[in-house]
Amino acid sequence: MSRQGGRGTESKKMYWYLPFISPSASLQLMNSELFTLTYGALVTQLCKDYENDDDVNKQLDKMGYNIGVRLIEDFLARSNVGRCHDFRETADVIAKIAFKMYLGITPSITNWSPGGDEFSLILENNPLVDFVELPDNHSTLIYSNLLCGVLRGALEMVQMAVDVKFVQDTLKGDSVTEIRMKFIRRIEDNLPAGEE
Amino acid sequence: MAVCIAVIAKENYPLYIRSVPTENELKFHYTVHTSLDVVDEKISAMGKALVDQRELYLGLLYPTEDYKVYGYVTNSKVKFVMVVDSSNTALRDNEIRSMFRKLHNSYTDIMCNPFYNPGDRIHSRAFDTMVNSMMMQVC
């Protein structure tokens, strides 16, 4: 009897720790194949749900946008990058830090427009498209359009309106994947009237 | 090298079959179809041992006058059948084995393509080129 009581108190003393996950914790690695297959499942499901490819592209962009507006907070917290002074610096941060951090690749930056407001990200290999072969009836599908949405959403949260689109895609037979980014304007913070 | 390569689903219907265009295609369909019985026989005869050793290669299924038929079965019971010209004596068992392994890897990649539904016929450019390269190699 006493023993049982003893055991009872002992079991009450047991408690569990939940691991504390801080946003600045070291990068947790995910199997890239799992990631690729998950994204593939997402895209094919969208293709089943929507009749035409344009709708799928739009939907992917929208989902990416929603990811981007959240991801930027995580990115800023983890990477400690400050405010960029010009668009070139932004391009560097995107290619060398953001892509490295989230996709494990470092795209190269080329084809700056003379005005310095437009550039291309060249992805030698895109982890989203391993295994993928576009069937003929999806010729207008932009498979990785989610990335465009992510970039657009993230930059919008740091007061930059940009236009992002794919101009080359390895899935469509091009040798590299090229994402074109165009700076449109700064989004001014709307300060309340009367405050400086 | 090979004159005909076929991928057969678990339920014994063809997923992919391709032969050299110079020969009578129907003849190879017939050869591959006949070989399936031998595959089944082999699996049931040494099924237990195969599972234990994780050996997927079934070896020579049967030789005909002009051709030799080799088989390979994955753990998910998908069969690969390869018909090779008998006159090509230089072909070693090891090479056949490595060709099957290549075929298996390529098949795995197709299965990972999100646009491919398991059980459908295989329409893939990457797979086509791989099979072509295996049929051309030493012709």
mmCIF file of C-alpha atoms in Angstrom:
data_model
loop_
_atom_site.group_PDB
_atom_site.id
_atom_site.type_symbol
_atom_site.label_atom_id
_atom_site.label_comp_id
_atom_site.label_asym_id
_atom_site.label_seq_id
_atom_site.Cartn_x
_atom_site.Cartn_y
_atom_site.Cartn_z
ATOM 1 C CA MET A 1 0.000 0.000 0.000
ATOM 2 C CA SER A 2 2.665 2.421 1.058
ATOM 3 C CA ARG A 3 4.659 1.450 -1.929
ATOM 4 C CA GLN A 4 1.827 2.242 -4.217
ATOM 5 C CA GLY A 5 1.401 5.596 -2.577
ATOM 6 C CA GLY A 6 5.082 6.235 -3.023
ATOM 7 C CA ARG A 7 4.845 5.410 -6.669
ATOM 8 C CA GLY A 8 1.917 7.717 -6.998
ATOM 9 C CA THR A 9 3.794 10.703 -5.711
ATOM 10 C CA GLU A 10 6.720 9.809 -7.871
ATOM 11 C CA SER A 11 4.650 9.740 -10.996
ATOM 12 C CA LYS A 12 3.218 13.118 -10.127
ATOM 13 C CA LYS A 13 6.679 14.544 -9.992
ATOM 14 C CA MET A 14 7.356 13.560 -13.561
ATOM 15 C CA TYR A 15 6.945 16.274 -16.039
ATOM 16 C CA TRP A 16 7.760 16.752 -19.609
ATOM 17 C CA TYR A 17 9.776 19.364 -21.280
ATOM 18 C CA LEU A 18 8.601 20.651 -24.564
ATOM 19 C CA PRO A 19 11.545 21.601 -26.697
ATOM 20 C CA PHE A 20 11.870 25.328 -26.951
ATOM 21 C CA ILE A 21 12.134 26.340 -30.555
ATOM 22 C CA SER A 22 13.476 29.785 -31.065
ATOM 23 C CA PRO A 23 13.268 31.447 -34.445
ATOM 24 C CA SER A 24 17.019 31.957 -34.399
ATOM 25 C CA ALA A 25 17.696 28.284 -33.804
ATOM 26 C CA SER A 26 20.157 26.752 -36.205
ATOM 27 C CA LEU A 27 18.785 25.670 -39.535
ATOM 28 C CA GLN A 28 16.835 22.506 -39.376
ATOM 29 C CA LEU A 29 17.473 20.399 -42.398
ATOM 30 C CA MET A 30 14.722 18.751 -44.292
ATOM 31 C CA ASN A 31 15.141 15.963 -46.762
ATOM 32 C CA SER A 32 15.139 17.669 -50.116
ATOM 33 C CA GLU A 33 13.271 14.835 -51.803
ATOM 34 C CA LEU A 34 10.458 15.095 -49.303
ATOM 35 C CA PHE A 35 10.325 18.800 -49.987
ATOM 36 C CA THR A 36 10.318 18.317 -53.746
ATOM 37 C CA LEU A 37 7.627 15.668 -53.628
ATOM 38 C CA THR A 38 5.492 17.753 -51.302
ATOM 39 C CA TYR A 39 5.642 20.685 -53.650
ATOM 40 C CA GLY A 40 4.891 18.389 -56.565
ATOM 41 C CA ALA A 41 1.832 17.031 -54.809
ATOM 42 C CA LEU A 42 0.662 20.578 -54.146
ATOM 43 C CA VAL A 43 0.996 21.637 -57.762
ATOM 44 C CA THR A 44 -0.654 18.531 -59.198
ATOM 45 C CA GLN A 45 -3.533 18.894 -56.778
ATOM 46 C CA LEU A 46 -4.006 22.471 -57.938
ATOM 47 C CA CYS A 47 -3.937 21.239 -61.520
ATOM 48 C CA LYS A 48 -6.743 18.834 -60.673
ATOM 49 C CA ASP A 49 -8.764 21.498 -58.886
ATOM 50 C CA TYR A 50 -8.503 24.198 -61.522
ATOM 51 C CA GLU A 51 -9.442 23.833 -65.148
ATOM 52 C CA ASN A 52 -6.727 25.839 -66.802
ATOM 53 C CA ASP A 53 -3.083 26.515 -66.154
ATOM 54 C CA ASP A 54 -3.499 30.262 -65.788
ATOM 55 C CA ASP A 55 -5.667 29.760 -62.745
ATOM 56 C CA VAL A 56 -3.093 27.410 -61.267
ATOM 57 C CA ASN A 57 -0.344 29.952 -61.891
ATOM 58 C CA LYS A 58 -2.414 32.632 -60.209
ATOM 59 C CA GLN A 59 -3.158 30.405 -57.259
ATOM 60 C CA LEU A 60 0.509 29.461 -56.826
ATOM 61 C CA ASP A 61 1.435 33.135 -56.903
ATOM 62 C CA LYS A 62 -1.178 33.917 -54.288
ATOM 63 C CA MET A 63 0.018 31.122 -52.013
ATOM 64 C CA GLY A 64 3.583 32.282 -52.485
ATOM 65 C CA TYR A 65 2.571 35.826 -51.613
ATOM 66 C CA ASN A 66 1.023 34.636 -48.379
ATOM 67 C CA ILE A 67 4.162 32.679 -47.566
ATOM 68 C CA GLY A 68 6.358 35.656 -48.439
ATOM 69 C CA VAL A 69 4.653 38.163 -46.177
ATOM 70 C CA ARG A 70 5.226 35.812 -43.262
ATOM 71 C CA LEU A 71 8.608 34.502 -44.279
ATOM 72 C CA ILE A 72 10.159 37.962 -44.348
ATOM 73 C CA GLU A 73 9.738 38.246 -40.578
ATOM 74 C CA ASP A 74 11.501 34.948 -40.072
ATOM 75 C CA PHE A 75 14.182 35.969 -42.508
ATOM 76 C CA LEU A 76 14.885 39.303 -40.851
ATOM 77 C CA ALA A 77 14.963 37.724 -37.412
ATOM 78 C CA ARG A 78 17.418 35.048 -38.443
ATOM 79 C CA SER A 79 19.712 36.806 -40.803
ATOM 80 C CA ASN A 80 20.276 40.159 -39.068
ATOM 81 C CA VAL A 81 20.440 42.032 -42.330
ATOM 82 C CA GLY A 82 19.703 45.690 -42.123
ATOM 83 C CA ARG A 83 17.929 48.011 -44.465
ATOM 84 C CA CYS A 84 19.203 47.918 -48.012
ATOM 85 C CA HIS A 85 20.428 51.161 -49.537
ATOM 86 C CA ASP A 86 19.707 50.332 -53.119
ATOM 87 C CA PHE A 87 18.155 47.653 -55.259
ATOM 88 C CA ARG A 88 21.524 46.060 -56.014
ATOM 89 C CA GLU A 89 22.036 45.377 -52.367
ATOM 90 C CA THR A 90 18.566 43.890 -52.181
ATOM 91 C CA ALA A 91 19.421 41.621 -55.071
ATOM 92 C CA ASP A 92 22.546 40.428 -53.298
ATOM 93 C CA VAL A 93 20.686 39.719 -50.094
ATOM 94 C CA ILE A 94 18.022 37.765 -51.951
ATOM 95 C CA ALA A 95 20.446 35.665 -53.936
ATOM 96 C CA LYS A 96 23.230 35.102 -51.445
ATOM 97 C CA ILE A 97 21.360 34.947 -48.154
ATOM 98 C CA ALA A 98 17.672 34.275 -48.683
ATOM 99 C CA PHE A 99 17.945 31.622 -51.388
ATOM 100 C CA LYS A 100 20.856 30.020 -49.569
ATOM 101 C CA MET A 101 18.916 29.931 -46.338
ATOM 102 C CA TYR A 102 15.627 28.566 -47.597
ATOM 103 C CA LEU A 103 16.461 26.566 -50.709
ATOM 104 C CA GLY A 104 20.151 25.843 -50.286
ATOM 105 C CA ILE A 105 21.100 27.310 -53.632
ATOM 106 C CA THR A 106 22.815 30.530 -54.653
ATOM 107 C CA PRO A 107 21.460 31.924 -57.894
ATOM 108 C CA SER A 108 23.626 34.304 -59.844
ATOM 109 C CA ILE A 109 22.539 37.860 -60.568
ATOM 110 C CA THR A 110 22.868 39.075 -64.124
ATOM 111 C CA ASN A 111 21.319 41.199 -66.838
ATOM 112 C CA TRP A 112 20.972 44.431 -64.917
ATOM 113 C CA SER A 113 18.980 46.965 -66.830
ATOM 114 C CA PRO A 114 20.816 50.278 -67.440
ATOM 115 C CA GLY A 115 18.582 52.025 -64.947
ATOM 116 C CA GLY A 116 19.489 49.519 -62.244
ATOM 117 C CA ASP A 117 15.881 48.676 -61.512
ATOM 118 C CA GLU A 118 15.641 45.307 -63.148
ATOM 119 C CA PHE A 119 17.744 42.143 -62.893
ATOM 120 C CA SER A 120 17.660 38.406 -63.430
ATOM 121 C CA LEU A 121 18.246 35.591 -61.016
ATOM 122 C CA ILE A 122 19.738 32.590 -62.772
ATOM 123 C CA LEU A 123 19.073 29.286 -61.056
ATOM 124 C CA GLU A 124 21.408 26.594 -62.273
ATOM 125 C CA ASN A 125 19.369 23.937 -60.596
ATOM 126 C CA ASN A 126 16.005 24.430 -59.069
ATOM 127 C CA PRO A 127 15.293 22.070 -56.183
ATOM 128 C CA LEU A 128 11.559 22.328 -56.805
ATOM 129 C CA VAL A 129 11.733 20.638 -60.185
ATOM 130 C CA ASP A 130 13.809 17.512 -59.530
ATOM 131 C CA PHE A 131 12.017 14.540 -61.138
ATOM 132 C CA VAL A 132 9.428 16.758 -62.776
ATOM 133 C CA GLU A 133 8.601 16.449 -66.432
ATOM 134 C CA LEU A 134 5.800 18.681 -67.644
ATOM 135 C CA PRO A 135 3.167 16.766 -69.587
ATOM 136 C CA ASP A 136 2.194 18.197 -72.961
ATOM 137 C CA ASN A 137 -1.243 19.326 -71.822
ATOM 138 C CA HIS A 138 0.272 21.673 -69.239
ATOM 139 C CA SER A 139 2.469 23.704 -71.534
ATOM 140 C CA THR A 140 1.509 27.053 -70.033
ATOM 141 C CA LEU A 141 1.883 25.989 -66.430
ATOM 142 C CA ILE A 142 4.588 27.901 -64.551
ATOM 143 C CA TYR A 143 5.522 25.141 -62.182
ATOM 144 C CA SER A 144 7.649 27.136 -59.742
ATOM 145 C CA ASN A 145 5.451 30.226 -59.758
ATOM 146 C CA LEU A 146 5.238 29.985 -55.981
ATOM 147 C CA LEU A 147 8.731 31.483 -55.825
ATOM 148 C CA CYS A 148 7.573 34.616 -57.617
ATOM 149 C CA GLY A 149 4.821 35.066 -55.081
ATOM 150 C CA VAL A 150 7.209 34.572 -52.190
ATOM 151 C CA LEU A 151 9.614 37.205 -53.505
ATOM 152 C CA ARG A 152 6.830 39.646 -54.240
ATOM 153 C CA GLY A 153 5.203 39.173 -50.845
ATOM 154 C CA ALA A 154 8.441 39.406 -48.904
ATOM 155 C CA LEU A 155 9.630 42.559 -50.637
ATOM 156 C CA GLU A 156 6.253 44.181 -50.265
ATOM 157 C CA MET A 157 6.588 43.915 -46.512
ATOM 158 C CA VAL A 158 9.827 45.879 -46.682
ATOM 159 C CA GLN A 159 8.259 48.686 -48.693
ATOM 160 C CA MET A 160 9.251 47.542 -52.146
ATOM 161 C CA ALA A 161 6.782 46.869 -54.884
ATOM 162 C CA VAL A 162 8.349 44.535 -57.416
ATOM 163 C CA ASP A 163 7.253 42.608 -60.437
ATOM 164 C CA VAL A 164 8.556 39.045 -60.515
ATOM 165 C CA LYS A 165 8.201 36.573 -63.332
ATOM 166 C CA PHE A 166 9.814 33.560 -64.890
ATOM 167 C CA VAL A 167 11.375 34.197 -68.281
ATOM 168 C CA GLN A 168 13.201 30.891 -68.699
ATOM 169 C CA ASP A 169 12.443 27.529 -67.206
ATOM 170 C CA THR A 170 14.385 24.285 -67.444
ATOM 171 C CA LEU A 171 11.068 22.458 -67.529
ATOM 172 C CA LYS A 172 10.281 24.139 -70.828
ATOM 173 C CA GLY A 173 13.561 23.122 -72.392
ATOM 174 C CA ASP A 174 15.689 26.141 -71.476
ATOM 175 C CA SER A 175 19.162 25.456 -70.161
ATOM 176 C CA VAL A 176 18.688 27.470 -66.983
ATOM 177 C CA THR A 177 15.860 28.878 -64.924
ATOM 178 C CA GLU A 178 15.678 32.657 -64.979
ATOM 179 C CA ILE A 179 13.566 34.816 -62.726
ATOM 180 C CA ARG A 180 13.227 38.440 -63.785
ATOM 181 C CA MET A 181 12.656 40.991 -61.056
ATOM 182 C CA LYS A 182 11.625 44.550 -61.756
ATOM 183 C CA PHE A 183 11.505 47.282 -59.171
ATOM 184 C CA ILE A 184 8.326 49.282 -59.513
ATOM 185 C CA ARG A 185 8.265 51.768 -56.661
ATOM 186 C CA ARG A 186 8.795 52.276 -52.992
ATOM 187 C CA ILE A 187 5.724 51.843 -50.922
ATOM 188 C CA GLU A 188 5.554 54.896 -48.715
ATOM 189 C CA ASP A 189 4.531 54.366 -45.157
ATOM 190 C CA ASN A 190 1.325 56.197 -44.624
ATOM 191 C CA LEU A 191 2.107 58.283 -41.605
ATOM 192 C CA PRO A 192 -0.914 59.533 -39.744
ATOM 193 C CA ALA A 193 -1.688 63.129 -40.611
ATOM 194 C CA GLY A 194 -0.029 65.714 -38.411
ATOM 195 C CA GLU A 195 2.834 63.482 -37.315
ATOM 196 C CA GLU A 196 6.356 63.925 -38.577
ATOM 197 C CA MET B 1 22.554 -3.928 -77.259
ATOM 198 C CA ALA B 2 19.075 -4.790 -76.142
ATOM 199 C CA VAL B 3 16.495 -5.209 -78.867
ATOM 200 C CA CYS B 4 13.431 -4.833 -76.667
ATOM 201 C CA ILE B 5 12.824 -3.376 -73.213
ATOM 202 C CA ALA B 6 9.553 -3.673 -71.340
ATOM 203 C CA VAL B 7 8.209 -2.530 -67.999
ATOM 204 C CA ILE B 8 5.346 -4.614 -66.673
ATOM 205 C CA ALA B 9 3.055 -3.577 -63.837
ATOM 206 C CA LYS B 10 2.382 -5.638 -60.767
ATOM 207 C CA GLU B 11 -0.861 -6.868 -62.313
ATOM 208 C CA ASN B 12 0.978 -7.987 -65.441
ATOM 209 C CA TYR B 13 -0.117 -5.343 -67.873
ATOM 210 C CA PRO B 14 2.484 -3.404 -69.816
ATOM 211 C CA LEU B 15 3.515 0.043 -68.591
ATOM 212 C CA TYR B 16 6.077 0.518 -71.269
ATOM 213 C CA ILE B 17 7.345 -1.536 -74.149
ATOM 214 C CA ARG B 18 9.780 -0.514 -76.777
ATOM 215 C CA SER B 19 11.720 -2.420 -79.373
ATOM 216 C CA VAL B 20 14.122 -1.616 -82.158
ATOM 217 C CA PRO B 21 12.099 -0.296 -85.065
ATOM 218 C CA THR B 22 13.753 -2.538 -87.635
ATOM 219 C CA GLU B 23 12.168 -5.681 -86.292
ATOM 220 C CA ASN B 24 8.662 -6.927 -86.030
ATOM 221 C CA GLU B 25 7.229 -5.302 -82.951
ATOM 222 C CA LEU B 26 4.493 -7.861 -82.428
ATOM 223 C CA LYS B 27 7.021 -10.635 -82.160
ATOM 224 C CA PHE B 28 8.639 -8.923 -79.162
ATOM 225 C CA HIS B 29 5.301 -8.282 -77.502
ATOM 226 C CA TYR B 30 4.730 -11.970 -77.796
ATOM 227 C CA THR B 31 8.170 -12.838 -76.430
ATOM 228 C CA VAL B 32 7.758 -10.531 -73.447
ATOM 229 C CA HIS B 33 4.294 -11.867 -72.773
ATOM 230 C CA THR B 34 5.568 -15.416 -72.744
ATOM 231 C CA SER B 35 8.385 -14.494 -70.409
ATOM 232 C CA LEU B 36 5.957 -13.345 -67.730
ATOM 233 C CA ASP B 37 5.088 -16.926 -66.901
ATOM 234 C CA VAL B 38 8.743 -17.671 -66.350
ATOM 235 C CA VAL B 39 9.039 -14.595 -64.157
ATOM 236 C CA ASP B 40 6.148 -15.755 -62.010
ATOM 237 C CA GLU B 41 7.627 -19.207 -61.826
ATOM 238 C CA LYS B 42 11.001 -17.877 -60.762
ATOM 239 C CA ILE B 43 9.497 -15.613 -58.142
ATOM 240 C CA SER B 44 7.453 -18.358 -56.561
ATOM 241 C CA ALA B 45 10.241 -20.924 -56.803
ATOM 242 C CA MET B 46 12.890 -18.878 -55.110
ATOM 243 C CA GLY B 47 10.681 -16.173 -53.719
ATOM 244 C CA LYS B 48 11.807 -16.574 -50.156
ATOM 245 C CA ALA B 49 15.472 -16.571 -51.010
ATOM 246 C CA LEU B 50 15.061 -13.524 -53.226
ATOM 247 C CA VAL B 51 13.454 -11.532 -50.458
ATOM 248 C CA ASP B 52 16.149 -12.539 -48.027
ATOM 249 C CA GLN B 53 19.018 -11.597 -50.264
ATOM 250 C CA ARG B 54 17.310 -8.507 -51.638
ATOM 251 C CA GLU B 55 18.257 -9.823 -55.019
ATOM 252 C CA LEU B 56 16.070 -8.275 -57.702
ATOM 253 C CA TYR B 57 17.805 -9.645 -60.743
ATOM 254 C CA LEU B 58 16.194 -12.849 -61.972
ATOM 255 C CA GLY B 59 18.838 -13.794 -64.498
ATOM 256 C CA LEU B 60 18.257 -15.418 -67.848
ATOM 257 C CA LEU B 61 14.583 -16.286 -68.172
ATOM 258 C CA TYR B 62 14.841 -18.333 -71.331
ATOM 259 C CA PRO B 63 16.871 -18.391 -74.491
ATOM 260 C CA THR B 64 15.228 -18.674 -77.875
ATOM 261 C CA GLU B 65 16.898 -19.304 -81.145
ATOM 262 C CA ASP B 66 17.710 -15.675 -81.849
ATOM 263 C CA TYR B 67 17.268 -13.962 -78.504
ATOM 264 C CA LYS B 68 17.928 -14.186 -74.807
ATOM 265 C CA VAL B 69 15.356 -12.869 -72.368
ATOM 266 C CA TYR B 70 16.420 -11.447 -69.015
ATOM 267 C CA GLY B 71 14.213 -10.428 -66.115
ATOM 268 C CA TYR B 72 14.304 -8.185 -63.080
ATOM 269 C CA VAL B 73 11.610 -7.616 -60.505
ATOM 270 C CA THR B 74 11.410 -4.755 -58.011
ATOM 271 C CA ASN B 75 10.214 -5.113 -54.453
ATOM 272 C CA SER B 76 6.909 -3.621 -55.516
ATOM 273 C CA LYS B 77 6.581 -6.454 -58.067
ATOM 274 C CA VAL B 78 7.102 -4.305 -61.110
ATOM 275 C CA LYS B 79 8.903 -6.346 -63.727
ATOM 276 C CA PHE B 80 11.513 -5.289 -66.198
ATOM 277 C CA VAL B 81 12.089 -7.569 -69.148
ATOM 278 C CA MET B 82 14.922 -7.165 -71.588
ATOM 279 C CA VAL B 83 15.358 -9.057 -74.831
ATOM 280 C CA VAL B 84 18.922 -9.305 -76.102
ATOM 281 C CA ASP B 85 20.243 -10.592 -79.378
ATOM 282 C CA SER B 86 21.903 -14.011 -78.860
ATOM 283 C CA SER B 87 24.573 -13.254 -81.399
ATOM 284 C CA ASN B 88 25.879 -10.630 -79.008
ATOM 285 C CA THR B 89 27.979 -12.981 -76.910
ATOM 286 C CA ALA B 90 30.162 -10.238 -75.509
ATOM 287 C CA LEU B 91 27.395 -9.218 -73.176
ATOM 288 C CA ARG B 92 28.251 -10.308 -69.648
ATOM 289 C CA ASP B 93 25.885 -10.995 -66.822
ATOM 290 C CA ASN B 94 27.325 -8.034 -64.963
ATOM 291 C CA GLU B 95 26.500 -5.663 -67.764
ATOM 292 C CA ILE B 96 22.945 -6.899 -67.932
ATOM 293 C CA ARG B 97 22.732 -6.376 -64.213
ATOM 294 C CA SER B 98 23.979 -2.808 -64.425
ATOM 295 C CA MET B 99 21.592 -2.085 -67.290
ATOM 296 C CA PHE B 100 18.718 -3.258 -65.152
ATOM 297 C CA ARG B 101 19.914 -1.131 -62.303
ATOM 298 C CA LYS B 102 19.982 1.869 -64.595
ATOM 299 C CA LEU B 103 16.498 1.048 -65.765
ATOM 300 C CA HIS B 104 15.338 0.748 -62.173
ATOM 301 C CA ASN B 105 16.810 4.130 -61.225
ATOM 302 C CA SER B 106 15.172 5.737 -64.197
ATOM 303 C CA TYR B 107 11.864 4.134 -63.318
ATOM 304 C CA THR B 108 12.176 5.467 -59.768
ATOM 305 C CA ASP B 109 12.642 8.981 -61.118
ATOM 306 C CA ILE B 110 9.474 8.622 -63.152
ATOM 307 C CA MET B 111 7.551 7.490 -60.118
ATOM 308 C CA CYS B 112 8.733 10.647 -58.359
ATOM 309 C CA ASN B 113 7.340 12.860 -61.105
ATOM 310 C CA PRO B 114 4.237 14.420 -59.586
ATOM 311 C CA PHE B 115 2.481 14.399 -62.955
ATOM 312 C CA TYR B 116 2.785 10.655 -63.337
ATOM 313 C CA ASN B 117 -0.009 8.566 -61.869
ATOM 314 C CA PRO B 118 1.213 5.169 -60.738
ATOM 315 C CA GLY B 119 -0.227 2.491 -62.990
ATOM 316 C CA ASP B 120 -0.458 4.643 -66.089
ATOM 317 C CA ARG B 121 1.501 3.965 -69.207
ATOM 318 C CA ILE B 122 4.862 5.683 -69.159
ATOM 319 C CA HIS B 123 5.178 8.659 -71.475
ATOM 320 C CA SER B 124 8.412 10.274 -70.540
ATOM 321 C CA ARG B 125 11.089 11.808 -72.684
ATOM 322 C CA ALA B 126 13.778 11.147 -70.093
ATOM 323 C CA PHE B 127 12.858 7.467 -69.939
ATOM 324 C CA ASP B 128 12.695 7.244 -73.727
ATOM 325 C CA THR B 129 16.181 8.623 -74.153
ATOM 326 C CA MET B 130 17.538 6.320 -71.456
ATOM 327 C CA VAL B 131 15.985 3.266 -73.085
ATOM 328 C CA ASN B 132 17.176 4.401 -76.494
ATOM 329 C CA SER B 133 20.719 4.714 -75.221
ATOM 330 C CA MET B 134 20.548 1.169 -73.892
ATOM 331 C CA MET B 135 19.290 -0.161 -77.193
ATOM 332 C CA MET B 136 21.858 1.730 -79.237
ATOM 333 C CA GLN B 137 24.971 1.165 -77.156
ATOM 334 C CA VAL B 138 26.683 -1.666 -79.026
ATOM 335 C CA CYS B 139 24.571 -2.091 -82.099
#
